[in-house]
Amino acid sequence: MTSPRAGAIAVVQFAGPGVADVLHEVFRPDRGWSEQTDPARLMFGQVIDREETIDEGIAAIAGDGESCVAEVTVHGGVRIVERVLMAAERHGARVVHIDRGADPIRRPSNDTHSAFVQSGETVIDAEAAACLAVATTRRAVRFIARQRTMLPAALAEIAATIDADPTEGRNRLQQLIDRSRPVRYLLDGATVVLFGPVNAGKSTLINRLTERESSIVSPLPGTTRDWVDASTAIDGIPMRFIDTAGVRDDADERDDANELERDAIGRGLVRVAEADVSVVVLDGAARYPGDFVNQHAAAIAAPHAIVAFNKSDRPASWDVARVQPPGRPVVCVSGLTGDGIPKLVQAILSILSIAELDADAACLFTGRQIEWISQLLSGDIDRNAAEVLRAVLHRTGQVIQDVAGV
């Protein structure tokens, strides 16, 4: 609502069938929920997280079911908003980042069939229009605009192939699915989590990657005591970078390691596991972080992990080969000077398989399309399958639902 700084005001919007349940967990009206006979009225109360009061704020809720919407107005300091979002996530909400001032637009799903029938559009036309409405980069817009014509042509060709050679038609459908998997990063974005010991330079590195000061930078170890995120676009791919709390070797043993610190580190580990890409940041100029490497060996060797050998602007004090898992990338970088950043970006894009996203090849571009083709592949690929493909090209979503059962 205002610039995210101390004294600011922020509005957190909740939408969907579970709104009421989540709101009851994170907001406590001064008069209690039992006395709220008209929940659409503004309610003053406390925003809470596990019985701890985060802030005082104002809430309102209206509608029901899929159309239920609630808004909670709080002070707009970054930490307060982060705590509200984390509390909501803990109770089942999914955080979705949208452009400021824009209304959230839902992706095409099965409940949009009626819109297809009314407009007379094919499923591909309607889903392309919906995706174009929420595309956040020029690359995404160009890609979807091209798929609006390329995908129907490819499906028509595959249908003809099935008529002549069902086995080859099955292969072509599987190739279409495989080629389409990276598309979700282009449209929905990718989450990249930075993880590592305290004072490894994660905050400096994330500021360099996003080209702005998203994280507080300090020479004091452990400055980042919870996750901080920042969004940008790299090579036309929307990316959300998350800077997690630094891990101390003895955090579980030290008397001064409070519950908040342990909780922040634990949440960071969860985000590493859920990330599309994790960047393990290690300080190459400090002593070898043997305890960290041993404790988090699985995270370092994960298929979606990259090791960033940071502070390459200083003399190295240990050999990077000591932490290089077989077949996994290690990139020498300097968050301070920017050296090695292009190689790190390329490593991130490689894990996301973005290079395989050929703008001149037909791709499926929604989860529903992939699910539908997967359903076709689970059965016999015969003349009926070819007719279903042709139905996509010429008929409305309701007809396709009747024929394909999706």
Short mmCIF file of C-alpha atoms in Angstrom, two decimals:
data_model
loop_
_atom_site.label_atom_id
_atom_site.label_comp_id
_atom_site.label_asym_id
_atom_site.label_seq_id
_atom_site.Cartn_x
_atom_site.Cartn_y
_atom_site.Cartn_z
CA MET A 1 0.00 0.00 0.00
CA THR A 2 2.94 2.30 0.78
CA SER A 3 6.70 1.92 0.43
CA PRO A 4 7.90 -1.03 2.57
CA ARG A 5 9.65 0.76 5.41
CA ALA A 6 9.09 1.67 9.04
CA GLY A 7 5.86 3.62 9.45
CA ALA A 8 4.39 2.16 6.27
CA ILE A 9 0.99 0.52 5.85
CA ALA A 10 0.54 -2.83 4.12
CA VAL A 11 -2.53 -4.79 3.04
CA VAL A 12 -2.33 -8.58 2.89
CA GLN A 13 -5.11 -10.09 0.81
CA PHE A 14 -6.37 -13.67 1.21
CA ALA A 15 -8.52 -15.33 -1.46
CA GLY A 16 -9.98 -18.80 -1.88
CA PRO A 17 -12.12 -21.40 -0.11
CA GLY A 18 -9.90 -21.65 3.00
CA VAL A 19 -9.78 -17.93 3.77
CA ALA A 20 -11.99 -18.01 6.86
CA ASP A 21 -9.99 -20.81 8.47
CA VAL A 22 -6.67 -19.07 7.90
CA LEU A 23 -7.98 -15.69 9.06
CA HIS A 24 -9.27 -17.23 12.32
CA GLU A 25 -5.75 -18.54 12.98
CA VAL A 26 -3.82 -15.33 12.26
CA PHE A 27 -6.23 -12.59 13.39
CA ARG A 28 -7.98 -12.12 16.76
CA PRO A 29 -10.70 -9.40 16.84
CA ASP A 30 -10.83 -7.35 20.03
CA ARG A 31 -14.48 -8.30 20.46
CA GLY A 32 -13.87 -11.96 19.60
CA TRP A 33 -15.09 -13.90 16.58
CA SER A 34 -18.29 -14.98 18.32
CA GLU A 35 -19.54 -11.39 18.40
CA GLN A 36 -18.79 -10.65 14.75
CA THR A 37 -22.32 -10.88 13.37
CA ASP A 38 -21.33 -8.98 10.25
CA PRO A 39 -17.80 -10.09 9.29
CA ALA A 40 -17.80 -7.78 6.25
CA ARG A 41 -17.48 -4.86 8.66
CA LEU A 42 -13.99 -3.70 9.58
CA MET A 43 -12.63 -5.46 12.67
CA PHE A 44 -9.85 -4.12 14.86
CA GLY A 45 -7.67 -6.70 16.55
CA GLN A 46 -4.31 -8.43 16.84
CA VAL A 47 -2.42 -10.31 14.15
CA ILE A 48 -1.00 -13.39 15.85
CA ASP A 49 1.52 -16.12 15.17
CA ARG A 50 1.39 -19.08 17.55
CA GLU A 51 -0.16 -16.97 20.31
CA GLU A 52 2.42 -14.20 19.86
CA THR A 53 1.04 -10.81 18.84
CA ILE A 54 2.81 -9.65 15.67
CA ASP A 55 0.95 -6.37 15.22
CA GLU A 56 -2.37 -4.62 15.71
CA GLY A 57 -4.39 -4.30 12.54
CA ILE A 58 -7.74 -4.14 10.78
CA ALA A 59 -9.39 -7.07 8.99
CA ALA A 60 -12.47 -7.61 6.85
CA ILE A 61 -13.83 -10.71 5.13
CA ALA A 62 -16.54 -11.08 2.51
CA GLY A 63 -17.98 -13.76 0.28
CA ASP A 64 -17.78 -17.52 0.63
CA GLY A 65 -16.30 -20.53 -1.10
CA GLU A 66 -14.05 -19.77 -4.08
CA SER A 67 -15.11 -16.11 -4.02
CA CYS A 68 -14.18 -15.56 -0.37
CA VAL A 69 -11.76 -12.66 0.08
CA ALA A 70 -10.25 -11.17 3.24
CA GLU A 71 -7.88 -8.27 3.78
CA VAL A 72 -5.69 -7.60 6.79
CA THR A 73 -4.17 -4.13 7.14
CA VAL A 74 -1.00 -3.96 9.23
CA HIS A 75 1.98 -1.69 9.71
CA GLY A 76 4.12 -2.07 6.60
CA GLY A 77 7.55 -2.72 8.04
CA VAL A 78 9.19 -5.54 6.10
CA ARG A 79 9.57 -7.81 9.12
CA ILE A 80 5.90 -7.46 10.14
CA VAL A 81 4.65 -8.34 6.67
CA GLU A 82 7.03 -11.32 6.48
CA ARG A 83 5.73 -12.62 9.83
CA VAL A 84 2.12 -12.30 8.64
CA LEU A 85 2.92 -14.23 5.47
CA MET A 86 4.83 -16.92 7.37
CA ALA A 87 1.97 -17.32 9.84
CA ALA A 88 -0.52 -17.65 6.98
CA GLU A 89 1.68 -20.22 5.23
CA ARG A 90 1.93 -22.21 8.44
CA HIS A 91 -1.85 -22.58 8.41
CA GLY A 92 -2.09 -23.72 4.80
CA ALA A 93 -2.03 -20.52 2.74
CA ARG A 94 0.13 -20.21 -0.37
CA VAL A 95 1.89 -16.89 -0.87
CA VAL A 96 1.48 -15.51 -4.39
CA HIS A 97 3.35 -12.37 -5.44
CA ILE A 98 1.37 -10.06 -7.71
CA ASP A 99 2.08 -6.69 -9.25
CA ARG A 100 1.19 -3.79 -6.97
CA GLY A 101 -2.24 -2.47 -7.84
CA ALA A 102 -3.14 -5.45 -10.00
CA ASP A 103 -5.93 -7.88 -9.21
CA PRO A 104 -4.95 -11.54 -8.93
CA ILE A 105 -6.01 -13.37 -12.07
CA ARG A 106 -6.46 -17.08 -11.80
CA ARG A 107 -4.81 -19.44 -14.20
CA PRO A 108 -7.04 -21.47 -16.51
CA SER A 109 -8.59 -24.46 -14.78
CA ASN A 110 -11.49 -26.82 -15.23
CA ASP A 111 -13.91 -24.24 -13.84
CA THR A 112 -13.32 -21.98 -16.87
CA HIS A 113 -15.16 -24.27 -19.32
CA SER A 114 -18.30 -22.14 -19.22
CA ALA A 115 -16.30 -19.10 -20.32
CA PHE A 116 -14.94 -21.08 -23.27
CA VAL A 117 -18.45 -22.15 -24.32
CA GLN A 118 -19.83 -18.62 -24.11
CA SER A 119 -17.03 -17.12 -26.15
CA GLY A 120 -16.78 -19.93 -28.68
CA GLU A 121 -13.02 -20.09 -28.25
CA THR A 122 -11.05 -23.29 -28.24
CA VAL A 123 -9.35 -24.32 -25.03
CA ILE A 124 -5.96 -23.27 -26.39
CA ASP A 125 -7.23 -19.82 -27.39
CA ALA A 126 -8.82 -19.20 -24.01
CA GLU A 127 -5.90 -20.48 -21.97
CA ALA A 128 -3.45 -18.47 -24.05
CA ALA A 129 -5.50 -15.31 -23.45
CA ALA A 130 -5.59 -15.99 -19.71
CA CYS A 131 -1.84 -16.63 -19.56
CA LEU A 132 -1.09 -13.48 -21.54
CA ALA A 133 -3.08 -11.52 -18.97
CA VAL A 134 -0.75 -12.60 -16.15
CA ALA A 135 2.56 -12.84 -18.02
CA THR A 136 5.19 -10.71 -16.28
CA THR A 137 8.02 -10.64 -18.83
CA ARG A 138 8.30 -9.86 -22.53
CA ARG A 139 9.75 -13.30 -23.14
CA ALA A 140 6.65 -14.91 -21.61
CA VAL A 141 4.33 -12.74 -23.70
CA ARG A 142 6.18 -13.57 -26.93
CA PHE A 143 6.26 -17.26 -26.06
CA ILE A 144 2.51 -17.54 -25.35
CA ALA A 145 1.62 -15.46 -28.40
CA ARG A 146 3.58 -17.89 -30.57
CA GLN A 147 2.11 -20.96 -28.88
CA ARG A 148 -1.37 -19.75 -29.70
CA THR A 149 -0.68 -20.74 -33.31
CA MET A 150 2.19 -23.23 -32.98
CA LEU A 151 0.55 -25.62 -30.50
CA PRO A 152 -2.61 -26.18 -32.58
CA ALA A 153 -0.45 -26.83 -35.65
CA ALA A 154 1.65 -29.35 -33.72
CA LEU A 155 -1.43 -31.14 -32.34
CA ALA A 156 -2.92 -31.38 -35.83
CA GLU A 157 0.33 -32.88 -37.10
CA ILE A 158 0.47 -35.37 -34.22
CA ALA A 159 -3.16 -36.38 -34.85
CA ALA A 160 -2.26 -37.17 -38.46
CA THR A 161 0.79 -39.12 -37.26
CA ILE A 162 -1.41 -41.21 -34.93
CA ASP A 163 -3.65 -42.11 -37.86
CA ALA A 164 -0.62 -43.42 -39.79
CA ASP A 165 1.58 -44.78 -36.96
CA PRO A 166 0.13 -44.87 -33.41
CA THR A 167 3.50 -45.78 -31.86
CA GLU A 168 5.21 -42.78 -33.41
CA GLY A 169 2.23 -40.65 -32.38
CA ARG A 170 2.72 -41.74 -28.77
CA ASN A 171 6.40 -40.81 -28.98
CA ARG A 172 5.55 -37.39 -30.33
CA LEU A 173 3.08 -36.76 -27.50
CA GLN A 174 5.66 -37.77 -24.89
CA GLN A 175 8.23 -35.50 -26.52
CA LEU A 176 5.72 -32.66 -26.34
CA ILE A 177 5.27 -33.18 -22.59
CA ASP A 178 9.01 -33.47 -21.93
CA ARG A 179 9.72 -30.33 -23.93
CA SER A 180 7.06 -28.41 -22.01
CA ARG A 181 8.21 -28.96 -18.41
CA PRO A 182 10.39 -25.80 -18.16
CA VAL A 183 7.49 -23.65 -19.37
CA ARG A 184 6.15 -23.35 -15.83
CA TYR A 185 9.23 -21.35 -14.83
CA LEU A 186 8.62 -18.92 -17.66
CA LEU A 187 5.02 -18.30 -16.61
CA ASP A 188 4.98 -18.94 -12.85
CA GLY A 189 8.58 -18.08 -12.08
CA ALA A 190 11.29 -20.00 -10.21
CA THR A 191 12.29 -19.90 -6.56
CA VAL A 192 16.02 -19.70 -5.84
CA VAL A 193 17.08 -20.09 -2.21
CA LEU A 194 20.49 -18.99 -0.91
CA PHE A 195 21.70 -21.07 2.00
CA GLY A 196 24.94 -21.32 3.94
CA PRO A 197 26.92 -20.56 7.10
CA VAL A 198 26.76 -17.18 8.81
CA ASN A 199 28.80 -14.41 7.19
CA ALA A 200 29.31 -16.34 3.96
CA GLY A 201 28.11 -13.32 1.98
CA LYS A 202 24.61 -14.51 1.06
CA SER A 203 23.04 -11.09 1.52
CA THR A 204 25.68 -9.36 -0.61
CA LEU A 205 25.26 -12.04 -3.27
CA ILE A 206 21.48 -11.77 -3.41
CA ASN A 207 21.76 -7.98 -3.70
CA ARG A 208 24.12 -8.48 -6.64
CA LEU A 209 21.82 -11.02 -8.31
CA THR A 210 18.75 -8.79 -7.97
CA GLU A 211 20.73 -5.61 -8.67
CA ARG A 212 19.29 -3.85 -5.65
CA GLU A 213 19.70 -3.83 -1.88
CA SER A 214 17.08 -6.37 -0.88
CA SER A 215 18.97 -7.72 2.13
CA ILE A 216 20.73 -5.92 4.97
CA VAL A 217 24.50 -6.26 4.63
CA SER A 218 26.74 -6.12 7.70
CA PRO A 219 30.20 -7.39 8.64
CA LEU A 220 28.62 -8.88 11.77
CA PRO A 221 27.93 -12.62 11.36
CA GLY A 222 24.31 -13.67 11.50
CA THR A 223 22.78 -10.34 10.45
CA THR A 224 20.02 -12.09 8.50
CA ARG A 225 18.02 -13.89 11.17
CA ASP A 226 15.11 -14.93 8.96
CA TRP A 227 14.37 -15.30 5.27
CA VAL A 228 14.20 -12.21 3.08
CA ASP A 229 13.03 -12.40 -0.49
CA ALA A 230 13.36 -10.29 -3.61
CA SER A 231 11.97 -10.77 -7.09
CA THR A 232 13.54 -9.99 -10.43
CA ALA A 233 13.65 -11.37 -13.96
CA ILE A 234 16.71 -13.02 -15.49
CA ASP A 235 16.78 -13.92 -19.16
CA GLY A 236 13.04 -13.32 -19.22
CA ILE A 237 12.40 -15.80 -16.37
CA PRO A 238 10.68 -14.37 -13.27
CA MET A 239 12.74 -15.36 -10.25
CA ARG A 240 12.15 -15.07 -6.55
CA PHE A 241 15.40 -15.10 -4.58
CA ILE A 242 15.22 -16.01 -0.90
CA ASP A 243 18.04 -15.10 1.47
CA THR A 244 17.84 -17.46 4.46
CA ALA A 245 19.26 -17.10 7.94
CA GLY A 246 22.90 -18.08 8.22
CA VAL A 247 23.62 -21.43 9.86
CA ARG A 248 25.92 -21.49 12.88
CA ASP A 249 27.84 -24.72 13.42
CA ASP A 250 26.88 -24.81 17.09
CA ALA A 251 23.37 -23.31 16.93
CA ASP A 252 21.87 -26.38 18.59
CA GLU A 253 24.42 -26.40 21.41
CA ARG A 254 24.94 -22.73 22.30
CA ASP A 255 23.01 -21.45 25.29
CA ASP A 256 22.52 -18.07 23.60
CA ALA A 257 21.02 -19.58 20.46
CA ASN A 258 17.40 -18.64 21.07
CA GLU A 259 14.32 -20.40 19.79
CA LEU A 260 13.74 -17.75 17.13
CA GLU A 261 17.20 -18.39 15.66
CA ARG A 262 16.71 -22.15 15.60
CA ASP A 263 13.26 -21.71 14.10
CA ALA A 264 14.63 -19.38 11.39
CA ILE A 265 17.34 -21.90 10.47
CA GLY A 266 14.77 -24.70 10.38
CA ARG A 267 12.50 -22.71 8.05
CA GLY A 268 15.50 -22.01 5.85
CA LEU A 269 16.18 -25.74 5.50
CA VAL A 270 12.56 -26.32 4.53
CA ARG A 271 12.80 -23.64 1.86
CA VAL A 272 16.02 -25.19 0.53
CA ALA A 273 14.23 -28.52 0.09
CA GLU A 274 11.23 -26.90 -1.63
CA ALA A 275 13.23 -24.57 -3.89
CA ASP A 276 13.53 -24.96 -7.64
CA VAL A 277 17.23 -24.09 -7.24
CA SER A 278 19.31 -23.87 -4.07
CA VAL A 279 22.58 -21.96 -4.00
CA VAL A 280 24.86 -23.11 -1.19
CA VAL A 281 27.04 -20.09 -0.42
CA LEU A 282 30.42 -20.79 1.17
CA ASP A 283 33.12 -18.28 2.11
CA GLY A 284 36.24 -19.30 0.24
CA ALA A 285 38.36 -16.75 2.12
CA ALA A 286 37.46 -18.03 5.61
CA ARG A 287 38.39 -21.30 7.25
CA TYR A 288 36.99 -24.48 5.74
CA PRO A 289 33.37 -24.91 7.01
CA GLY A 290 33.79 -28.60 7.71
CA ASP A 291 30.96 -28.92 10.25
CA PHE A 292 28.49 -27.24 7.91
CA VAL A 293 29.58 -29.32 4.91
CA ASN A 294 29.26 -32.57 6.86
CA GLN A 295 25.93 -31.68 8.42
CA HIS A 296 24.35 -30.53 5.16
CA ALA A 297 26.05 -32.91 2.71
CA ALA A 298 22.70 -34.05 1.29
CA ALA A 299 21.59 -30.47 0.55
CA ILE A 300 24.93 -29.70 -1.12
CA ALA A 301 24.71 -32.78 -3.33
CA ALA A 302 21.02 -32.33 -4.23
CA PRO A 303 20.19 -32.34 -7.96
CA HIS A 304 18.87 -28.76 -7.74
CA ALA A 305 21.88 -27.39 -5.81
CA ILE A 306 24.75 -25.14 -6.87
CA VAL A 307 27.79 -24.43 -4.70
CA ALA A 308 28.84 -20.76 -4.82
CA PHE A 309 32.47 -20.36 -3.72
CA ASN A 310 32.04 -16.77 -2.60
CA LYS A 311 34.46 -13.89 -1.95
CA SER A 312 36.69 -14.81 -4.87
CA ASP A 313 38.05 -11.24 -4.69
CA ARG A 314 40.09 -12.41 -1.70
CA PRO A 315 42.80 -15.07 -1.51
CA ALA A 316 41.26 -18.54 -1.14
CA SER A 317 42.01 -20.32 2.11
CA TRP A 318 40.82 -23.78 0.99
CA ASP A 319 40.35 -25.78 -2.21
CA VAL A 320 36.87 -25.66 -3.73
CA ALA A 321 37.31 -29.29 -4.84
CA ARG A 322 36.67 -30.31 -1.24
CA VAL A 323 32.96 -29.56 -1.60
CA GLN A 324 32.29 -30.33 -5.26
CA PRO A 325 29.81 -33.21 -5.51
CA PRO A 326 30.26 -35.42 -8.60
CA GLY A 327 28.48 -33.86 -11.55
CA ARG A 328 27.28 -30.83 -9.58
CA PRO A 329 28.28 -27.25 -10.47
CA VAL A 330 30.60 -25.13 -8.33
CA VAL A 331 30.91 -21.47 -9.29
CA CYS A 332 33.54 -19.05 -7.97
CA VAL A 333 31.90 -15.67 -7.41
CA SER A 334 32.29 -12.39 -5.61
CA GLY A 335 29.10 -10.77 -4.42
CA LEU A 336 31.12 -7.63 -3.72
CA THR A 337 32.66 -7.13 -7.18
CA GLY A 338 30.26 -9.14 -9.34
CA ASP A 339 32.95 -11.48 -10.66
CA GLY A 340 31.48 -14.84 -11.65
CA ILE A 341 27.86 -13.68 -11.45
CA PRO A 342 27.16 -14.46 -15.16
CA LYS A 343 28.41 -18.03 -14.61
CA LEU A 344 26.20 -18.39 -11.54
CA VAL A 345 23.19 -17.16 -13.51
CA GLN A 346 23.92 -19.65 -16.28
CA ALA A 347 24.19 -22.45 -13.72
CA ILE A 348 20.77 -21.48 -12.32
CA LEU A 349 19.22 -21.41 -15.80
CA SER A 350 20.82 -24.77 -16.59
CA ILE A 351 19.20 -26.46 -13.59
CA LEU A 352 15.85 -25.02 -14.66
CA SER A 353 16.48 -26.44 -18.18
CA ILE A 354 15.66 -23.05 -19.66
CA ALA A 355 18.04 -23.69 -22.55
CA GLU A 356 15.68 -26.46 -23.65
CA LEU A 357 12.84 -23.98 -23.93
CA ASP A 358 12.92 -23.45 -27.68
CA ALA A 359 10.76 -20.53 -28.73
CA ASP A 360 10.39 -22.09 -32.18
CA ALA A 361 9.01 -25.40 -30.88
CA ALA A 362 5.43 -26.10 -29.86
CA CYS A 363 4.93 -26.52 -26.11
CA LEU A 364 2.10 -27.16 -23.69
CA PHE A 365 1.84 -24.10 -21.48
CA THR A 366 -0.62 -24.95 -18.69
CA GLY A 367 -0.75 -27.74 -16.14
CA ARG A 368 -4.19 -28.69 -17.42
CA GLN A 369 -2.83 -29.25 -20.91
CA ILE A 370 -0.04 -31.47 -19.57
CA GLU A 371 -2.53 -33.40 -17.44
CA TRP A 372 -4.82 -33.87 -20.42
CA ILE A 373 -2.06 -35.18 -22.71
CA SER A 374 -0.82 -37.41 -19.88
CA GLN A 375 -4.33 -38.89 -19.64
CA LEU A 376 -4.25 -39.62 -23.36
CA LEU A 377 -0.89 -41.37 -22.98
CA SER A 378 -2.23 -43.50 -20.13
CA GLY A 379 -4.65 -45.17 -22.54
CA ASP A 380 -4.53 -46.54 -26.05
CA ILE A 381 -3.21 -44.17 -28.68
CA ASP A 382 -5.61 -44.89 -31.53
CA ARG A 383 -8.06 -43.17 -33.83
CA ASN A 384 -10.14 -42.00 -30.86
CA ALA A 385 -7.08 -40.23 -29.41
CA ALA A 386 -6.54 -38.54 -32.76
CA GLU A 387 -10.13 -37.32 -32.75
CA VAL A 388 -9.72 -35.91 -29.24
CA LEU A 389 -6.69 -33.93 -30.42
CA ARG A 390 -8.68 -32.57 -33.34
CA ALA A 391 -11.49 -31.58 -30.97
CA VAL A 392 -9.06 -29.24 -29.22
CA LEU A 393 -8.47 -27.43 -32.47
CA HIS A 394 -12.06 -26.85 -33.48
CA ARG A 395 -14.40 -27.10 -30.53
CA THR A 396 -15.07 -25.48 -27.20
CA GLY A 397 -13.82 -26.45 -23.79
CA GLN A 398 -17.14 -28.08 -22.82
CA VAL A 399 -16.99 -30.48 -25.78
CA ILE A 400 -13.41 -31.39 -24.93
CA GLN A 401 -14.44 -32.07 -21.35
CA ASP A 402 -17.10 -34.48 -22.61
CA VAL A 403 -14.73 -36.27 -25.00
CA ALA A 404 -11.50 -36.34 -23.03
CA GLY A 405 -12.91 -36.51 -19.53
CA VAL A 406 -10.85 -33.59 -18.20
#
